[in-house]
Coordinates of C-alpha atoms in Angstrom, one line a residue:
X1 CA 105.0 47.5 27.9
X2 CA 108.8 47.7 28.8
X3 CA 110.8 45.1 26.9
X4 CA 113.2 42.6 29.2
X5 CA 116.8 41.7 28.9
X6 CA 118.2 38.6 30.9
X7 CA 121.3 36.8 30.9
X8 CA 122.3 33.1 31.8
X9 CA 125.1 30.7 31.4
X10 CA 125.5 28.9 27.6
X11 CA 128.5 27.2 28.5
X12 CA 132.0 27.0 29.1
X13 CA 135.4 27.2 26.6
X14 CA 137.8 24.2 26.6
X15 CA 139.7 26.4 28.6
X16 CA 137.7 26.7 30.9
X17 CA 136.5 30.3 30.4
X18 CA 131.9 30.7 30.8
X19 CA 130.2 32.1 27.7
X20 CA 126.8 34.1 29.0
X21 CA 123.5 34.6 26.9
X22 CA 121.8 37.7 26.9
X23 CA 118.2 36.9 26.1
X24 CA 116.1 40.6 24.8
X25 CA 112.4 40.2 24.5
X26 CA 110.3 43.3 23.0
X27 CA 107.6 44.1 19.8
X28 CA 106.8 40.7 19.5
X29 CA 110.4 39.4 18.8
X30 CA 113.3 37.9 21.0
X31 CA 116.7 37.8 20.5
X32 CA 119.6 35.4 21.8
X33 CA 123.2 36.9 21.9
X34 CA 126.2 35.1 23.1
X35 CA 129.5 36.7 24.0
X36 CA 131.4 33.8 22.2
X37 CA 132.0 35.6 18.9
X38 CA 129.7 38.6 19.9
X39 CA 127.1 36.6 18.0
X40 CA 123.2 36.6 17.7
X41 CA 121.7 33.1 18.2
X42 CA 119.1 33.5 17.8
X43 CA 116.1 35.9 16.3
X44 CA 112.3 34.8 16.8
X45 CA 110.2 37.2 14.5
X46 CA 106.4 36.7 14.1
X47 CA 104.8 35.6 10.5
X48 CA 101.5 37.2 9.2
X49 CA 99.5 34.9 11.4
X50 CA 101.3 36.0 14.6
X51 CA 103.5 32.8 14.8
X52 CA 107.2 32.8 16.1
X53 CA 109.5 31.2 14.2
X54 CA 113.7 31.5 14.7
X55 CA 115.2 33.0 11.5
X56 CA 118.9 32.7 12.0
X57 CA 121.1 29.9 11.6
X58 CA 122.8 28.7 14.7
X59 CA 123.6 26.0 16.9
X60 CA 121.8 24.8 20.0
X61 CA 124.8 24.6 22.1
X62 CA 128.7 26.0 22.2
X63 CA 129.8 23.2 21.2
X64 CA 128.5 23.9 17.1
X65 CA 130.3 27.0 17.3
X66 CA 133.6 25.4 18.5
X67 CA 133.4 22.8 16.0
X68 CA 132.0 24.3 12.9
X69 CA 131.3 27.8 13.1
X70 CA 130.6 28.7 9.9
X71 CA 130.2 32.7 10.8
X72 CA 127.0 32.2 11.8
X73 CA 125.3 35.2 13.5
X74 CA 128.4 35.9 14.5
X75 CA 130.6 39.8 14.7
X76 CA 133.5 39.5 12.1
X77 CA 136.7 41.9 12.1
X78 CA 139.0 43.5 12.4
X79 CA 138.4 43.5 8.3
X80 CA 135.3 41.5 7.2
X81 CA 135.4 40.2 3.8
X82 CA 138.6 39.6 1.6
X83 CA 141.8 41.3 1.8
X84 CA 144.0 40.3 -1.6
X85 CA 146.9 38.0 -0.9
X86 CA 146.7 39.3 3.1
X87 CA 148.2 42.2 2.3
X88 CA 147.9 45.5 2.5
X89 CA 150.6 48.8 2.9
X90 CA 149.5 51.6 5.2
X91 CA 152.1 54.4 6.1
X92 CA 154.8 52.8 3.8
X93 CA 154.6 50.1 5.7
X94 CA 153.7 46.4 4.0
X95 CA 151.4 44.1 6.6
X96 CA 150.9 40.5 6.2
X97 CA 147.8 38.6 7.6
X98 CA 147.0 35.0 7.5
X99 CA 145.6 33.3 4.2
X100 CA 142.4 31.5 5.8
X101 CA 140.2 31.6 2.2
X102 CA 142.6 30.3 -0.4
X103 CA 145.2 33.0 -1.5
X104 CA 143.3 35.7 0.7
X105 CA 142.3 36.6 3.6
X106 CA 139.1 36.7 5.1
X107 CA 137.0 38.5 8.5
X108 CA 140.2 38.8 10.0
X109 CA 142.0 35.8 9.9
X110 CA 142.3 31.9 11.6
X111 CA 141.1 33.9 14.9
X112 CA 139.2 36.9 14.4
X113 CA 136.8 38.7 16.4
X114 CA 134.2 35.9 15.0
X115 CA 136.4 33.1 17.5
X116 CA 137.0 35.5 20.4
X117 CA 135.3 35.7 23.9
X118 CA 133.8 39.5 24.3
X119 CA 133.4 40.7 27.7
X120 CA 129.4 41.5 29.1
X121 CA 130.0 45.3 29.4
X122 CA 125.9 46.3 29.9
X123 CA 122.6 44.5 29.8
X124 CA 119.6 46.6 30.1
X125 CA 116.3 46.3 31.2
X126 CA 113.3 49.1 29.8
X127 CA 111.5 50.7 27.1
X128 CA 114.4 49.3 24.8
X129 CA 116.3 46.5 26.2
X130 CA 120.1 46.1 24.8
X131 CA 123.1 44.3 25.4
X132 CA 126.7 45.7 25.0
X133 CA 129.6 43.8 24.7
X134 CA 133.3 44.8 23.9
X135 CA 136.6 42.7 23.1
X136 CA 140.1 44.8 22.5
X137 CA 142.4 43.4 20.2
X138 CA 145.8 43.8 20.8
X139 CA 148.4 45.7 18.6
X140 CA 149.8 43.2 15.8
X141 CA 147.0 40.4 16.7
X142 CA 146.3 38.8 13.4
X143 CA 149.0 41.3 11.7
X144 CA 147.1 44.2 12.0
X145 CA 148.4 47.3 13.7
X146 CA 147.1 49.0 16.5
X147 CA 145.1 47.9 19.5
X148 CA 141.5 48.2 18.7
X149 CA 139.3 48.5 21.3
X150 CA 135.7 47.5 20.0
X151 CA 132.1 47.3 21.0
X152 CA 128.4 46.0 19.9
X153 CA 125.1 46.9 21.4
X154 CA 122.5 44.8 20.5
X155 CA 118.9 46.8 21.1
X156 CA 115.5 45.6 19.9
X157 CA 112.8 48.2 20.3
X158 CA 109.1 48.2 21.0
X159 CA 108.8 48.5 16.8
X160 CA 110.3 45.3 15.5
X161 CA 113.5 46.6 15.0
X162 CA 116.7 45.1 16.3
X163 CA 119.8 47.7 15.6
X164 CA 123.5 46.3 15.6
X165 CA 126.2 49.1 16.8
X166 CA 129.7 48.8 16.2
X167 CA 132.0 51.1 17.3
X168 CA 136.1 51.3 17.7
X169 CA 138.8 53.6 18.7
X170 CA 142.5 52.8 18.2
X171 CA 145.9 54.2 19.6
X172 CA 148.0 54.0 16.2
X173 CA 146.7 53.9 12.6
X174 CA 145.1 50.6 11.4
X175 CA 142.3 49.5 9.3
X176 CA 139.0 48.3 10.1
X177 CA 135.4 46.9 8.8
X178 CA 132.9 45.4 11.0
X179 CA 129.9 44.0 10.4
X180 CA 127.5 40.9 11.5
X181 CA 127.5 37.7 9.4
X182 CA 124.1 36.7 10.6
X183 CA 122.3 34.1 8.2
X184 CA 118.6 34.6 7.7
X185 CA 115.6 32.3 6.6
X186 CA 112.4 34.2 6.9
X187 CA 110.3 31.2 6.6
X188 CA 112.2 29.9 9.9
X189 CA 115.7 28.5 10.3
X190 CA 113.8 24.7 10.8
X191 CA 111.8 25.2 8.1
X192 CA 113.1 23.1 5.5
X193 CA 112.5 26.0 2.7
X194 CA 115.1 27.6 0.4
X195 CA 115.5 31.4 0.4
X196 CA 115.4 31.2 -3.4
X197 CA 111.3 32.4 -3.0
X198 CA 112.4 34.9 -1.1
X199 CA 112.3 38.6 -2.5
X200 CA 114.8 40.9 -2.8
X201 CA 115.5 44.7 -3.4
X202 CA 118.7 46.5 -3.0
X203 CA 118.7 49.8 -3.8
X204 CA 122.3 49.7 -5.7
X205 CA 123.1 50.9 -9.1
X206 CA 126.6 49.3 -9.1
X207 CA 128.4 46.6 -7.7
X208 CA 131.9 45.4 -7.7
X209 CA 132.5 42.4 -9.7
X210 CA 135.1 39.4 -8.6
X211 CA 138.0 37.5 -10.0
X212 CA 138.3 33.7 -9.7
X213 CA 139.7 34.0 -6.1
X214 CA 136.3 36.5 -5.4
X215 CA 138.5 39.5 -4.4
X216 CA 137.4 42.8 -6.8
X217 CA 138.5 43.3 -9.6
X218 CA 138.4 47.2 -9.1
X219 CA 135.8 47.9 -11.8
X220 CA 132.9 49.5 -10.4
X221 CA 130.4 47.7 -12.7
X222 CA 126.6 48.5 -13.5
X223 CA 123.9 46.0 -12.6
X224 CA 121.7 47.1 -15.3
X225 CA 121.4 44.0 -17.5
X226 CA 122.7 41.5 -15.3
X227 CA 121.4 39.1 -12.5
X228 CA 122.8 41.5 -10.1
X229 CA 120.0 44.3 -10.6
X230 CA 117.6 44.3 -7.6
X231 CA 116.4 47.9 -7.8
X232 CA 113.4 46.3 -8.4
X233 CA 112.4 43.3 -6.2
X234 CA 112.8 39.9 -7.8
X235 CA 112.5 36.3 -6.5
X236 CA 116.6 35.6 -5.5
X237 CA 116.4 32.0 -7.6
X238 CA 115.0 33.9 -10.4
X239 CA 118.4 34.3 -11.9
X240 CA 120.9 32.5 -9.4
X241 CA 121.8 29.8 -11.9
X242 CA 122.3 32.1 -14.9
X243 CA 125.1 30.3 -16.2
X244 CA 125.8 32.6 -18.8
X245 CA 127.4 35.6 -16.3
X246 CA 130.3 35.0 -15.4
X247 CA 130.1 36.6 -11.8
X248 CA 127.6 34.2 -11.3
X249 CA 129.9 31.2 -11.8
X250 CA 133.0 32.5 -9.7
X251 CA 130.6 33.1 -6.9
X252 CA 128.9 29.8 -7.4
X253 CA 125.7 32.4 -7.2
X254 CA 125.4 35.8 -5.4
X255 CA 128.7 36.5 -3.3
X256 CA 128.9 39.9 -4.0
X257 CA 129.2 43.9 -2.7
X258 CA 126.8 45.9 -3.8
X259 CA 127.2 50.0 -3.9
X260 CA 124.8 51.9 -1.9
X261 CA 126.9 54.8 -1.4
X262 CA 129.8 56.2 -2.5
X263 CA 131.1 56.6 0.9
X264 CA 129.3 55.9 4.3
X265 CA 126.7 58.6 5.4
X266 CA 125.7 60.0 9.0
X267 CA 122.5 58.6 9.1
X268 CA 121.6 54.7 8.1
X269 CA 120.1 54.1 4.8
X270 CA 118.1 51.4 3.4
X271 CA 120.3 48.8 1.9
X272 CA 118.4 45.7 1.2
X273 CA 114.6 44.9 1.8
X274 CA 113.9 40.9 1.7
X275 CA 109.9 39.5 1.9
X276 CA 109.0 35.9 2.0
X277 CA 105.9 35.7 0.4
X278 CA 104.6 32.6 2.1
X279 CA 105.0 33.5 6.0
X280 CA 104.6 37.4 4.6
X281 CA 107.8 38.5 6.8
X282 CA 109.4 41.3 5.8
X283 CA 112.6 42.4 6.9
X284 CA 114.3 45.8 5.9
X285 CA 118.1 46.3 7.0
X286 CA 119.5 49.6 6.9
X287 CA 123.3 51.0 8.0
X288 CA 125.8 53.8 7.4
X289 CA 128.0 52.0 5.3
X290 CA 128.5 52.4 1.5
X291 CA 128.8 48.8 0.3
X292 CA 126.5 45.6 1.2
X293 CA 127.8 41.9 0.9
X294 CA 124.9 39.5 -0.3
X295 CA 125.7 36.0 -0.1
X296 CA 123.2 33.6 -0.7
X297 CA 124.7 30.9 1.3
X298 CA 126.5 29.2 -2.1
X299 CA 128.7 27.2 0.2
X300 CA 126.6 25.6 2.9
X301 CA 126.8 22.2 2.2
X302 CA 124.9 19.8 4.5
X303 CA 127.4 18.6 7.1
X304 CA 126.3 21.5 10.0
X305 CA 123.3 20.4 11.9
X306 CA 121.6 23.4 13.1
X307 CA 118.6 24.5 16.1
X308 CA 116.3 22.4 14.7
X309 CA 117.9 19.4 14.2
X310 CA 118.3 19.9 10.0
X311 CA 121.1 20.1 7.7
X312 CA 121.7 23.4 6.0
X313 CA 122.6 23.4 2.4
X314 CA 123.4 25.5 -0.6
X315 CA 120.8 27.9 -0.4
X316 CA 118.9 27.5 2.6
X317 CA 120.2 31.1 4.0
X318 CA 121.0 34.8 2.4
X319 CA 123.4 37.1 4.2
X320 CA 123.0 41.1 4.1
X321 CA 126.7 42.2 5.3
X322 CA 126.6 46.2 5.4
X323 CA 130.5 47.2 5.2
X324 CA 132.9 49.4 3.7
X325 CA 134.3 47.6 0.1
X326 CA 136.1 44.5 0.1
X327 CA 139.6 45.0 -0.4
X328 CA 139.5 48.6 0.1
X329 CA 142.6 48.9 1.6
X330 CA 144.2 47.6 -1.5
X331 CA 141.8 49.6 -3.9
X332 CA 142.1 53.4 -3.6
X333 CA 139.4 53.7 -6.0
X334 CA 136.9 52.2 -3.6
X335 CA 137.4 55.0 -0.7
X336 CA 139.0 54.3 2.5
X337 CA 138.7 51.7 5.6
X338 CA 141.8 53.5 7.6
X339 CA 141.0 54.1 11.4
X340 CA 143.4 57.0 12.7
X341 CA 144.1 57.5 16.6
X342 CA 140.7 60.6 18.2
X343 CA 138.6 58.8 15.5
X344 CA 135.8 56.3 16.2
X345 CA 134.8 53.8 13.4
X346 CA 131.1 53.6 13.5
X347 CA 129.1 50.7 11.7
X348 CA 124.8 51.5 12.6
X349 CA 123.0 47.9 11.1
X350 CA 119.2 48.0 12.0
X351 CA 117.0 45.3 11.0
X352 CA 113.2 45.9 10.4
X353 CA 110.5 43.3 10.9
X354 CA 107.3 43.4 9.6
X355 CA 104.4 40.9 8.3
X356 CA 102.0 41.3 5.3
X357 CA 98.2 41.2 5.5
X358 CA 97.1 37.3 5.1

């Protein structure tokens, strides 16, 4: 049975300008993409029981976004994650971007590609439904060089999977990291349950510990020993509140890159696997990047009122970032994030769905 991709209205900006909603139906899950921040809405994925629930955070209408985005679901850039100070130097040249996260700065700045309207380039109907949707930055927007032209195709496929595509191109050198901020609750966004029962592996022997403003410190540490090791899978409130790491404090719990690779591959690889035990979902998410952000939702703290008509707090969401290193451009150590004029940046996310046995 062919899957279905429709679009409708969701509102309009203070300005004036319409947001649209593409709405993809296949395998048993649906998915809700808006072109306000390139963002995923929502994401209905069946329990062991064949029950629908919504697993991403989100608003019911534009005006949440507008008011109190919070990054949910949506596409960050031109750099997701933290830059040091704002600055970085590329072709002996020094660039300055705005401070929006304390001293730093953070998925590109008071207006990234997170608070930007992305034109509806392709919806499409078929075996695979997909939306694509593309926004082009303009050269010095946000103080980074270049004009980016960028895209996402959303796809969900007859399997359970729904694959998240960035790609860019740029006509002078510049530096780039994109990746979706989507915040997940496998028991269901309304549910009223933590994700601290919720399982976790990641398949990372390292990770790159923070200083008190959570940019890296450059050490590429081992999580051997520590309440970062998830080679194995473990309960995520098993050691959240270990007061005794340090990382744990500055992060107020997991807020942290973990290293999957040393640099990103061709193909995507498995970088996290998370399994609630009680609805038995099971959701694996896989990319071509080296490094993934986990963040356990440390910060939420009750004033935004989401789908469902509940407040989210500390807790109540993880988020699975895949990306190049924070701070790379500041940290030769940790590989590159440059984006050169003939190349195309290419960031492949899939997420895997899949319910136990009752």
């Amino acid at each position: 049975m062919a899957g279905e991709a429709r679009k409708a209205p969701f509102g309009n900006l203070p300005d004036g300008r319409a947001v649209e909603e593409v709405t993809l139906s296949n395998g048993g899950l649906t998915a809700r993409i808006l072109t306000w921040g390139a963002l995923l809405r929502t994401l209905e994925v069946p329990d062991r029981s064949g029950k629908p629930a919504d697993v991403v955070l989100g608003y019911p209408d534009l005006a949440g976004y507008l008011k109190a985005p919070n990054y949910f679901g949506v596409s960050v850039g031109r750099y997701a994650n933290r830059i040091r100070a704002g600055r970085f130097r590329l072709d002996g040249k020094d660039y300055t971007l705005a401070r929006n996260d304390g001293p730093n700065a953070l998925h590109g700045g008071r207006e990234g590609f997170d608070k930007r309207l992305w034109t509806l380039a392709e919806v499409k109907d078929g075996a695979t439904p997909s939306v694509t949707l593309t926004y082009i930055s303009p050269d010095g927007e946000e103080g980074y060089p270049g004009t980016l032209t960028a895209s996402v195709t959303y796809a969900l496929d007859a399997a359970g999977t729904l694959s998240v595509e960035y790609r860019a191109t740029t006509d002078k050198p510049t530096i780039v990291n994109l990746t979706n901020h989507s915040f997940f609750n496998l028991a269901g966004e309304g549910s009223g349950r933590t994700i601290l029962d919720h399982v976790l592996t990641i398949p990372a022997e390292r990770y790159t510990p923070v200083d008190a403003t959570l940019i890296p410190t450059g050490a590429i540490a081992p999580v051997a020993g520590t309440p970062f090791d998830f080679r194995t899978a473990i309960p995520i409130g098993a050691r959240i509140r270990d007061g005794r790491d340090e990382q744990i404090l500055r992060g107020r719990g997991y807020d942290h890159n973990f290293v999957v690779t040393n640099a990103p591959t061709t193909d995507a690889h498995l970088v996290a696997r998370v399994e609630d035990p009680a609805s038995g979902r099971v959701m694996e998410v896989a990319s071509n990047q080296p490094g993934v952000q986990f963040y356990a939702g440390n910060f939420l703290d009750a004033t935004a009122v989401g789908k469902s008509g509940l407040s989210y707090r500390q807790s109540d969401a993880l988020a699975l970032e895949p990306q190049v290193f924070p701070d790379t451009p500041n940290q030769p150590a940790f590989g590159t994030a440059r984006l050169d004029p003939g190349a195309t940046y290419r960031n492949l996310i899939t997420y895997r769905f899949s319910a136990g046995a009752k």
